[in-house]
Amino acid sequence: MIVANRKPFEEIIEMLKPYSKILLLGCNECVTVCATGGSKEVAVLASEIRLYRQKEGKPVEIGEVTLERNCDPEYVESLKPFIHDYEVVLSMACGCGIQFVGEHYRDRLVLPAVNTTFYGVTEEHGVWTERCQGCGNCILHKTLGICPVTRCAKSIFNGPCGGSQGGKCEVDRDIPCAWHLIVDRYRELNMMDKYLEIQPMKDWSTSRDGGPRKRVREDLKI
Amino acid sequence: MSTQSNLERVLKSGTFAVTSECGPPRGADPEVVKKKGSYLLGYVDCVNVTDNQTSVVRMSSFSACLVLKGVGLDPIMQMVCRDRNRIAMQSDILGAAALGINNLLCLSGDHQKFGDHPTAKNVFDIDSIQLIQTVKGMRDEGRFISGQEVKGKPNIFIGCVENPFADPFEIRALRLAKKAAAGAQFVQTQCVFNVEKFEKWMEMVRDLGIHEKIHILAGITPMKSIGMAQYMKNSVPGMDVPEEQIERLKGVPKEKVTEEGIKIAVETIERVRAIKGVAGVHIMAIEWEEKVQEIVKAAGLHPRP
Ligand code: SF4
């Protein structure tokens, strides 16, 4: 899923300063799963803003809507009948959703209420960690299921670097060293001899470095 | 084919080699580099010039290498993968070779988190092993990474680093084997404080026959103070400082601590020199270059060939 974090309240309040009619938009997909921008979080943020602005003597009207998805035109278009009742949209969807809604309603600004952070997993209840960067050229078969592009702070292909200690990354003692994990897998699978193979340089052209990416399925186009 | 590297000449002659290090200043004054260089002249075979070490902005390694060359030293240009992509790296390799830099040391580089610009974007386009392959490809095959022809091959002696004290320990010799296979001709290790562990690593290295493929220089760092020793032990990732060494520094009167630090460094040189497969030492006297002469002399490694 795409994992996001709510922005600090002060930052949100600052963005909303000029407005008194706000549409607060959530999403039922990833941001709901990572407990950042689903209908529950929309309701909480809406009442926090109302309360704050009430105290400030600048009350606001907030509409609360949570779309099934913000990355699909079908759902985004469902905002049409009422989006113009509001001066601005504050979105708790991921960065994709925030932009996509903005593209559909060019006379309305869509402000981000979250920082979209990574593609990750729920490691345990309340803990999400990063797994993939969408580099466009998967090498997980070569690194035994652990992605060094994402999980090594230096994206090293022939690790671990000299800072790996006690299984932890030099950058943060709370983060496992990706290459320590990979070496563990080599050992578990009796493949240590494979460790000696030098992994070739990566072709980054399939990644963000090659420019914004696009996927087309001609057979699905109407 | 040999390069013009003085280090290569010394190592190939079978003489126990001595290299040291010069950290460029955080400013544009070449006199600082010259001064540091003057302490080392005649006492080392080559001098490493660090590349924005610990991710703190400094005069570029390239420029400081040229300054040192000007005072008669043979510099080893360090290049980290943190700040340059493959285009910039290959370009700098050509530039370095064109201006008579004979040695290149390939490293990953410390993460920018540790430096003075923690908000910077990092590059890590290729890793240190792939950088070694790159230099070798340019020099021996006359090919860029792209496969296109290099017109005027860079004749460079290729070095790398390895940390015998980092984890997982079992792959630390294998990783050196990978670097040697990629084309590294010499390796400078992380500072050796824990000689027993270093011996164990060397045993693994010898079992794999790697010491016959690559010249191994053991890293030596004299402790300036008890505080420095404690900092190295507790705060530098991948550093192994045994408690006894800190105790030993604590055991002497305050004004004798630096002397004791130097003594330990000299003893460590003697101990690593006795290990089969160790071809030299790399003395990293951090911001203490003036002490290198004393260490080299005390270890009986002066004059240099
Ligand atoms: S410690 Fe491990 S994860 Fe961290 S930068 Fe080094 S190799 Fe990568």
Coordinates of C-alpha atoms and ligand atoms in Angstrom, one line a residue:
Chain A
M1 CA 0.0 0.0 0.0
I2 CA 1.0 3.7 -0.2
V3 CA 1.8 4.9 3.3
A4 CA 1.2 8.5 4.3
N5 CA 1.5 10.5 7.4
R6 CA -0.7 13.4 8.5
K7 CA 1.0 16.7 8.3
P8 CA 1.6 18.7 11.5
F9 CA -1.7 20.4 12.6
E10 CA 0.0 23.8 12.5
E11 CA 1.0 23.4 8.9
I12 CA -2.6 22.4 8.0
I13 CA -4.0 25.4 9.9
E14 CA -1.6 27.8 8.1
M15 CA -2.6 26.5 4.7
L16 CA -6.3 26.9 5.5
K17 CA -5.9 30.5 6.8
P18 CA -7.6 32.3 3.8
Y19 CA -10.5 29.9 3.6
S20 CA -13.8 29.4 5.5
K21 CA -15.5 26.8 3.4
I22 CA -13.5 23.6 3.1
L23 CA -14.1 20.2 1.6
L24 CA -12.1 17.7 3.5
L25 CA -11.5 14.7 1.3
G26 CA -10.5 11.2 2.4
C27 CA -9.8 8.0 0.5
N28 CA -11.0 4.4 1.2
E29 CA -7.9 2.7 -0.1
C30 CA -4.3 2.8 1.1
V31 CA -4.6 5.8 3.4
T32 CA -7.5 4.0 5.2
V33 CA -5.4 0.9 5.7
C34 CA -2.5 2.9 7.1
A35 CA -4.9 4.8 9.3
T36 CA -4.0 8.2 7.9
G37 CA -6.8 9.4 5.6
G38 CA -9.9 7.2 5.8
S39 CA -13.3 8.4 6.9
K40 CA -12.3 8.1 10.6
E41 CA -9.3 10.3 10.2
V42 CA -11.3 12.8 8.1
A43 CA -13.8 13.1 10.9
V44 CA -11.1 13.6 13.5
L45 CA -9.2 16.3 11.5
A46 CA -12.5 18.1 10.6
S47 CA -13.5 18.5 14.3
E48 CA -9.9 19.5 15.2
I49 CA -10.0 22.3 12.6
R50 CA -13.5 23.4 13.5
L51 CA -12.6 23.6 17.2
Y52 CA -9.4 25.5 16.5
R53 CA -11.1 28.0 14.2
Q54 CA -14.0 28.5 16.5
K55 CA -11.5 29.5 19.3
E56 CA -9.8 31.8 16.8
G57 CA -13.1 33.5 16.2
K58 CA -12.9 32.5 12.5
P59 CA -15.3 29.6 12.2
V60 CA -15.3 27.3 9.2
E61 CA -17.7 25.1 7.4
I62 CA -16.2 21.7 6.6
G63 CA -17.7 19.1 4.3
E64 CA -16.5 15.6 4.9
V65 CA -16.3 13.2 2.0
T66 CA -14.4 9.9 1.6
L67 CA -14.1 8.6 -1.9
E68 CA -13.7 4.9 -2.7
R69 CA -10.6 5.9 -4.6
N70 CA -9.0 9.2 -5.5
C71 CA -6.9 7.8 -8.3
D72 CA -9.8 6.8 -10.5
P73 CA -11.8 9.3 -12.7
E74 CA -15.1 7.5 -12.0
Y75 CA -14.9 8.3 -8.3
V76 CA -13.3 11.7 -8.7
E77 CA -16.1 12.8 -10.9
S78 CA -18.6 12.1 -8.2
L79 CA -17.4 15.3 -6.5
K80 CA -18.9 17.4 -9.3
P81 CA -22.3 18.1 -7.9
F82 CA -21.0 19.8 -4.7
I83 CA -17.2 20.6 -5.0
H84 CA -18.0 24.2 -6.0
D85 CA -19.9 24.7 -2.7
Y86 CA -16.4 24.9 -1.2
E87 CA -13.6 27.4 -1.6
V88 CA -10.8 24.8 -1.3
V89 CA -10.2 21.1 -1.0
L90 CA -8.1 19.7 1.8
S91 CA -7.2 16.1 0.8
M92 CA -6.0 13.3 3.0
A93 CA -5.5 11.0 0.0
C94 CA -2.0 10.1 -1.2
G95 CA -0.1 12.4 -3.5
C96 CA -1.6 10.7 -6.5
G97 CA -5.1 11.4 -5.4
I98 CA -4.4 15.0 -4.4
Q99 CA -3.0 15.7 -7.9
F100 CA -5.7 13.8 -9.7
V101 CA -8.6 15.7 -8.0
G102 CA -6.8 18.9 -8.8
E103 CA -6.5 18.0 -12.4
H104 CA -10.3 17.4 -12.6
Y105 CA -11.3 20.7 -11.0
R106 CA -8.9 23.3 -12.2
D107 CA -10.8 26.2 -10.5
R108 CA -10.2 24.7 -7.1
L109 CA -7.0 24.3 -5.2
V110 CA -6.4 20.9 -3.6
L111 CA -4.2 21.2 -0.5
P112 CA -2.3 18.2 1.0
A113 CA -3.2 17.3 4.5
V114 CA -0.7 14.3 4.5
N115 CA 2.9 13.7 3.5
T116 CA 2.9 10.7 1.2
T117 CA 5.8 8.6 2.4
F118 CA 6.4 5.2 0.9
Y119 CA 5.1 1.9 -0.5
G120 CA 5.1 -0.4 2.4
V121 CA 3.6 -3.1 4.5
T122 CA 1.9 -3.3 8.0
E123 CA 4.8 -4.9 9.8
E124 CA 2.7 -5.1 13.0
H125 CA -0.3 -3.3 14.3
G126 CA 0.5 0.4 14.1
V127 CA 3.9 -0.1 12.4
W128 CA 4.4 0.4 8.7
T129 CA 7.7 -0.1 6.9
E130 CA 9.0 0.6 3.4
R131 CA 9.5 -2.2 0.9
C132 CA 9.5 -0.9 -2.7
Q133 CA 10.5 2.2 -4.7
G134 CA 8.9 1.2 -8.0
C135 CA 12.2 1.3 -9.8
G136 CA 10.5 -0.3 -12.8
N137 CA 13.0 -3.2 -13.1
C138 CA 12.6 -5.7 -10.3
I139 CA 15.7 -7.6 -9.1
L140 CA 14.1 -9.4 -6.1
H141 CA 15.0 -12.7 -7.7
K142 CA 18.6 -11.8 -7.5
T143 CA 18.6 -10.5 -3.9
L144 CA 16.6 -13.3 -2.5
G145 CA 13.4 -11.3 -1.9
I146 CA 14.9 -8.2 -0.2
C147 CA 15.1 -5.0 -2.1
P148 CA 18.4 -3.2 -1.6
V149 CA 17.3 -0.2 -3.8
T150 CA 14.7 0.6 -1.2
R151 CA 15.9 -1.0 2.1
C152 CA 19.6 -0.1 1.9
A153 CA 20.2 3.5 2.8
K154 CA 22.8 3.7 0.0
S155 CA 21.0 1.4 -2.5
I156 CA 24.1 -0.8 -2.7
F157 CA 24.0 -3.7 -5.0
N158 CA 27.0 -5.5 -3.6
G159 CA 26.7 -4.9 0.1
P160 CA 26.8 -4.7 3.0
C161 CA 28.9 -1.5 3.4
G162 CA 31.4 -1.0 6.2
G163 CA 28.8 0.6 8.5
S164 CA 26.6 -2.5 9.0
Q165 CA 26.7 -3.5 12.7
G166 CA 24.7 -6.0 14.7
G167 CA 22.3 -6.4 11.8
K168 CA 21.5 -2.7 11.8
C169 CA 22.0 0.0 9.3
E170 CA 24.6 2.7 10.0
V171 CA 22.0 5.4 9.3
D172 CA 19.6 4.3 12.0
R173 CA 20.1 1.7 14.7
D174 CA 16.3 0.9 14.5
I175 CA 16.4 -0.1 10.9
P176 CA 17.7 -3.5 9.7
C177 CA 20.6 -3.5 7.3
A178 CA 19.1 -4.8 4.1
W179 CA 22.3 -6.5 3.2
H180 CA 22.5 -8.3 6.5
L181 CA 19.0 -9.6 5.8
I182 CA 20.2 -10.7 2.3
V183 CA 23.2 -12.5 3.6
D184 CA 21.0 -14.2 6.2
R185 CA 18.9 -15.5 3.2
Y186 CA 22.0 -16.7 1.3
R187 CA 23.0 -18.6 4.4
E188 CA 19.6 -20.1 5.1
L189 CA 19.2 -21.2 1.5
N190 CA 22.8 -22.6 1.4
M191 CA 23.7 -20.2 -1.4
M192 CA 26.7 -18.4 0.0
D193 CA 28.7 -19.1 -3.2
K194 CA 26.2 -16.9 -5.0
Y195 CA 27.2 -14.0 -2.8
L196 CA 30.4 -13.8 -4.8
E197 CA 28.7 -12.9 -8.0
I198 CA 29.1 -9.2 -8.6
Q199 CA 25.7 -7.6 -9.3
P200 CA 25.8 -5.5 -12.4
M201 CA 25.0 -1.7 -12.4
K202 CA 21.4 -0.9 -12.5
D203 CA 19.6 0.6 -15.5
W204 CA 17.8 3.5 -13.8
S205 CA 16.1 4.6 -17.0
T206 CA 13.0 2.6 -15.9
S207 CA 13.0 4.4 -12.6
R208 CA 12.0 8.0 -11.9
D209 CA 15.3 9.0 -13.4
G210 CA 14.0 8.2 -16.8
G211 CA 11.2 10.8 -16.4
P212 CA 7.6 10.3 -15.4
R213 CA 6.4 6.9 -16.3
K214 CA 3.3 5.8 -18.2
R215 CA 1.7 2.5 -18.8
V216 CA -0.7 1.9 -21.7
R217 CA -2.8 -1.2 -22.4
E218 CA -4.2 -0.7 -25.9
D219 CA -6.6 -3.6 -25.5
L220 CA -8.2 -1.8 -22.5
K221 CA -8.7 1.6 -24.1
I222 CA -12.1 2.7 -25.1
Chain B
M1 CA 51.0 -3.0 -17.3
S2 CA 52.1 -0.8 -14.4
T3 CA 50.9 2.7 -13.6
Q4 CA 53.1 5.6 -12.4
S5 CA 51.9 5.0 -8.9
N6 CA 54.6 5.2 -6.3
L7 CA 52.5 2.9 -4.1
E8 CA 52.3 0.3 -6.8
R9 CA 56.1 0.5 -7.2
V10 CA 56.7 0.0 -3.5
L11 CA 54.2 -2.8 -3.2
K12 CA 55.5 -4.6 -6.2
S13 CA 59.1 -4.4 -4.8
G14 CA 57.9 -6.3 -1.8
T15 CA 58.7 -3.5 0.6
F16 CA 56.3 -2.9 3.5
A17 CA 54.2 0.1 2.3
V18 CA 53.2 3.2 4.3
T19 CA 50.3 5.4 3.2
S20 CA 48.6 8.2 5.2
E21 CA 45.8 10.5 4.8
C22 CA 45.1 14.2 4.4
G23 CA 41.7 15.6 5.0
P24 CA 41.2 18.7 2.8
P25 CA 40.2 21.9 4.6
R26 CA 36.7 23.4 4.9
G27 CA 37.8 26.4 2.8
A28 CA 39.7 27.4 -0.3
D29 CA 43.1 27.9 1.2
P30 CA 45.7 25.6 -0.5
E31 CA 48.3 26.5 2.2
V32 CA 46.5 24.2 4.7
V33 CA 46.9 21.3 2.3
K34 CA 50.5 22.1 1.6
K35 CA 51.2 22.3 5.4
K36 CA 49.6 18.9 6.0
G37 CA 51.5 17.5 3.0
S38 CA 54.8 18.9 4.3
Y39 CA 54.5 16.7 7.4
L40 CA 54.1 13.6 5.3
L41 CA 56.7 14.2 2.6
G42 CA 59.4 11.5 2.8
Y43 CA 57.5 9.5 5.3
V44 CA 54.8 7.9 3.2
D45 CA 54.6 6.3 -0.2
C46 CA 51.3 7.8 -1.1
V47 CA 48.8 10.0 0.6
N48 CA 45.0 9.5 0.5
V49 CA 42.9 12.6 0.0
T50 CA 39.5 12.1 1.4
D51 CA 36.3 13.0 -0.6
N52 CA 34.1 15.1 1.7
Q53 CA 34.6 12.6 4.5
T54 CA 31.8 12.1 7.0
S55 CA 29.7 14.0 4.4
V56 CA 31.1 17.3 5.5
V57 CA 31.7 19.7 2.7
R58 CA 35.5 20.3 2.1
M59 CA 37.8 21.2 -0.7
S60 CA 37.4 18.6 -3.4
S61 CA 39.7 15.6 -3.3
F62 CA 40.7 16.3 -6.9
S63 CA 42.0 19.8 -6.2
A64 CA 43.7 18.9 -2.9
C65 CA 45.4 16.0 -4.7
L66 CA 46.9 18.5 -7.2
V67 CA 48.1 20.7 -4.4
L68 CA 49.8 17.7 -2.8
K69 CA 51.3 16.6 -6.1
G70 CA 52.8 20.1 -6.3
V71 CA 54.7 19.6 -3.1
G72 CA 56.1 16.2 -4.3
L73 CA 53.7 13.7 -2.9
D74 CA 51.9 11.0 -4.8
P75 CA 48.2 11.4 -4.0
I76 CA 45.5 8.8 -3.9
M77 CA 42.3 10.4 -4.9
Q78 CA 39.3 9.1 -3.0
M79 CA 36.0 8.9 -4.7
V80 CA 32.7 8.1 -3.0
C81 CA 29.4 7.0 -4.7
R82 CA 27.3 9.3 -2.6
D83 CA 27.7 12.5 -4.6
R84 CA 28.3 11.6 -8.2
N85 CA 26.5 9.6 -10.9
R86 CA 28.3 7.5 -13.4
I87 CA 28.7 10.4 -15.8
A88 CA 30.4 12.6 -13.2
M89 CA 32.6 9.8 -11.9
Q90 CA 34.0 8.8 -15.3
S91 CA 34.6 12.4 -16.2
D92 CA 36.5 13.0 -12.9
I93 CA 38.5 9.8 -13.5
L94 CA 39.6 11.1 -16.9
G95 CA 40.4 14.5 -15.5
A96 CA 42.4 13.0 -12.6
A97 CA 44.4 10.9 -14.9
A98 CA 45.0 13.8 -17.3
L99 CA 46.5 15.8 -14.5
G100 CA 48.8 13.0 -13.3
I101 CA 46.8 11.5 -10.4
N102 CA 47.9 7.9 -10.4
N103 CA 45.7 6.4 -7.7
L104 CA 42.0 6.1 -7.1
L105 CA 40.3 4.7 -4.0
C106 CA 36.8 3.6 -4.5
L107 CA 34.3 3.8 -1.6
S108 CA 30.6 3.9 -0.9
G109 CA 30.9 7.0 1.2
D110 CA 29.3 7.8 4.6
H111 CA 25.6 8.6 4.4
Q112 CA 24.9 12.3 4.3
K113 CA 22.9 12.0 7.5
F114 CA 26.2 12.2 9.4
G115 CA 27.5 15.4 7.8
D116 CA 26.8 19.1 7.7
H117 CA 24.1 18.8 4.9
P118 CA 21.8 16.1 6.2
T119 CA 19.0 17.5 4.0
A120 CA 20.9 16.7 0.8
K121 CA 19.8 14.3 -1.9
N122 CA 22.2 11.4 -2.3
V123 CA 23.2 9.7 -5.6
F124 CA 24.4 6.1 -5.2
D125 CA 24.0 5.5 -8.9
I126 CA 26.6 2.7 -8.8
D127 CA 28.2 1.1 -5.7
S128 CA 31.9 0.9 -4.8
I129 CA 32.4 -2.5 -6.4
Q130 CA 30.9 -1.3 -9.6
L131 CA 33.1 1.8 -9.4
I132 CA 36.1 -0.4 -9.3
Q133 CA 34.9 -2.2 -12.4
T134 CA 34.4 1.1 -14.1
V135 CA 37.9 2.3 -13.5
K136 CA 39.3 -1.1 -14.6
G137 CA 37.1 -1.1 -17.7
M138 CA 38.3 2.4 -18.7
R139 CA 41.9 1.6 -18.1
D140 CA 42.2 -2.0 -19.4
E141 CA 39.6 -2.2 -22.0
G142 CA 39.4 1.5 -22.9
R143 CA 35.6 1.4 -22.5
F144 CA 33.2 3.6 -20.7
I145 CA 30.3 2.0 -18.8
S146 CA 28.3 2.6 -21.9
G147 CA 30.7 0.4 -23.9
Q148 CA 31.9 3.3 -25.9
E149 CA 35.6 3.9 -26.5
V150 CA 37.8 5.9 -24.2
K151 CA 40.2 7.8 -26.3
G152 CA 43.3 8.0 -24.0
K153 CA 43.0 5.5 -21.2
P154 CA 43.4 6.6 -17.6
N155 CA 46.3 4.7 -16.2
I156 CA 45.3 4.5 -12.6
F157 CA 46.2 2.2 -9.7
I158 CA 42.9 1.0 -8.2
G159 CA 42.3 0.8 -4.5
C160 CA 39.4 0.0 -2.2
V161 CA 38.6 -0.2 1.4
E162 CA 37.2 -3.0 3.6
N163 CA 36.0 -3.1 7.1
P164 CA 37.0 -6.4 8.8
F165 CA 35.0 -5.3 11.9
A166 CA 31.6 -4.7 10.4
D167 CA 28.9 -7.3 10.3
P168 CA 28.2 -9.9 9.1
F169 CA 31.8 -11.0 9.9
E170 CA 31.6 -14.2 7.8
I171 CA 31.3 -12.2 4.5
R172 CA 33.9 -9.6 5.2
A173 CA 36.6 -11.7 3.5
L174 CA 34.3 -12.7 0.6
R175 CA 33.5 -9.0 0.1
L176 CA 37.2 -8.3 -0.3
A177 CA 37.3 -11.2 -2.8
K178 CA 34.6 -9.5 -4.8
K179 CA 36.5 -6.2 -4.8
A180 CA 39.7 -7.9 -5.9
A181 CA 37.7 -9.7 -8.7
A182 CA 36.3 -6.4 -9.8
G183 CA 39.8 -5.1 -10.2
A184 CA 40.9 -3.5 -7.0
Q185 CA 44.7 -3.8 -6.6
F186 CA 45.1 -2.6 -3.0
V187 CA 42.9 -2.3 0.0
Q188 CA 43.1 -0.1 3.0
T189 CA 41.2 -1.5 6.0
Q190 CA 39.2 0.2 8.6
C191 CA 41.3 1.3 11.7
V192 CA 42.6 -1.8 13.4
F193 CA 42.3 -1.6 17.2
N194 CA 41.1 -5.2 17.8
V195 CA 44.2 -7.0 16.4
E196 CA 42.8 -10.5 17.3
K197 CA 39.7 -9.9 15.2
F198 CA 41.9 -8.6 12.4
E199 CA 44.0 -11.7 12.6
K200 CA 40.9 -13.8 12.3
W201 CA 39.8 -11.9 9.2
M202 CA 43.3 -12.2 7.7
E203 CA 43.0 -15.9 8.2
M204 CA 39.8 -16.0 6.2
V205 CA 41.4 -13.8 3.6
R206 CA 44.4 -16.2 3.3
D207 CA 42.2 -19.3 3.2
L208 CA 40.6 -17.8 0.1
G209 CA 44.0 -16.8 -1.3
I210 CA 42.8 -13.2 -1.6
H211 CA 46.1 -11.8 -0.2
E212 CA 47.8 -13.0 -3.4
K213 CA 45.4 -11.0 -5.6
I214 CA 45.3 -7.7 -3.7
H215 CA 47.8 -5.8 -1.5
I216 CA 46.4 -5.4 2.0
L217 CA 47.3 -2.3 4.0
A218 CA 46.0 -2.3 7.6
G219 CA 44.5 0.9 8.9
I220 CA 46.2 2.4 11.9
T221 CA 44.8 5.3 13.9
P222 CA 46.5 6.8 16.9
M223 CA 44.2 7.9 19.7
K224 CA 44.6 11.5 20.7
S225 CA 42.6 11.3 23.9
I226 CA 40.4 9.1 26.0
G227 CA 37.4 11.1 24.7
M228 CA 38.3 10.2 21.1
A229 CA 38.7 6.6 21.9
Q230 CA 35.3 6.5 23.6
Y231 CA 33.7 8.4 20.7
M232 CA 35.2 5.9 18.2
K233 CA 34.0 3.0 20.3
N234 CA 30.4 4.2 20.8
S235 CA 29.5 6.5 18.0
V236 CA 31.3 5.5 14.8
P237 CA 29.4 2.7 13.0
G238 CA 31.6 -0.3 12.2
M239 CA 34.4 0.6 14.6
D240 CA 35.7 -2.0 17.1
V241 CA 37.7 -0.5 20.0
P242 CA 38.4 -3.0 22.7
E243 CA 37.8 -1.8 26.3
E244 CA 41.4 -2.7 27.3
Q245 CA 42.7 -0.1 25.0
I246 CA 40.6 2.6 26.6
E247 CA 41.6 1.3 30.0
R248 CA 45.2 1.6 29.0
L249 CA 44.8 5.2 28.0
K250 CA 43.0 5.9 31.3
G251 CA 45.9 4.2 33.2
V252 CA 48.5 6.8 32.4
P253 CA 48.8 10.4 33.7
K254 CA 46.8 12.9 31.8
E255 CA 49.8 14.5 30.1
K256 CA 51.0 11.1 28.9
V257 CA 47.7 10.0 27.1
T258 CA 48.7 11.2 23.6
E259 CA 52.1 9.5 24.0
E260 CA 50.4 6.3 25.1
G261 CA 48.1 6.6 22.1
I262 CA 51.1 6.8 19.7
K263 CA 52.7 3.9 21.5
I264 CA 49.7 1.8 21.0
A265 CA 49.6 2.7 17.3
V266 CA 53.3 1.8 16.9
E267 CA 52.7 -1.6 18.7
T268 CA 49.7 -2.2 16.4
I269 CA 51.9 -1.6 13.3
E270 CA 54.4 -4.1 14.6
R271 CA 51.7 -6.7 15.3
V272 CA 49.9 -6.4 12.0
R273 CA 53.3 -6.4 10.2
A274 CA 53.9 -9.9 11.6
I275 CA 50.6 -11.2 10.1
K276 CA 51.1 -13.1 6.8
G277 CA 49.6 -11.3 3.9
V278 CA 49.7 -7.8 5.3
A279 CA 51.6 -5.7 2.8
G280 CA 51.6 -2.3 4.5
V281 CA 49.9 0.1 6.8
H282 CA 47.6 3.1 6.2
I283 CA 48.1 5.6 9.0
M284 CA 45.0 7.7 9.5
A285 CA 46.0 10.4 12.0
I286 CA 42.8 12.4 11.9
E287 CA 43.7 16.1 12.0
W288 CA 47.0 15.0 13.5
E289 CA 49.1 14.7 10.4
E290 CA 52.1 16.1 12.2
K291 CA 52.4 12.9 14.3
V292 CA 52.8 10.6 11.3
Q293 CA 56.6 11.2 11.1
E294 CA 57.0 10.1 14.7
I295 CA 54.9 7.0 14.2
V296 CA 56.7 6.0 11.0
K297 CA 60.1 6.5 12.6
A298 CA 59.2 4.6 15.8
A299 CA 57.9 1.7 13.7
G300 CA 61.2 1.5 11.9
L301 CA 59.6 2.3 8.6
H302 CA 61.7 5.3 7.8
P303 CA 63.3 6.2 5.4
R304 CA 61.0 5.3 2.6
P305 CA 62.3 3.5 -0.5
Ligands
SF4_1 S1 24.5 -0.6 6.8 FE1 23.4 -2.0 5.4 S2 21.5 -1.0 4.8 FE2 22.8 0.6 5.8 S3 23.8 1.6 4.1 FE3 25.2 0.0 4.8 S4 24.7 -1.8 3.5 FE4 23.0 -0.3 3.3

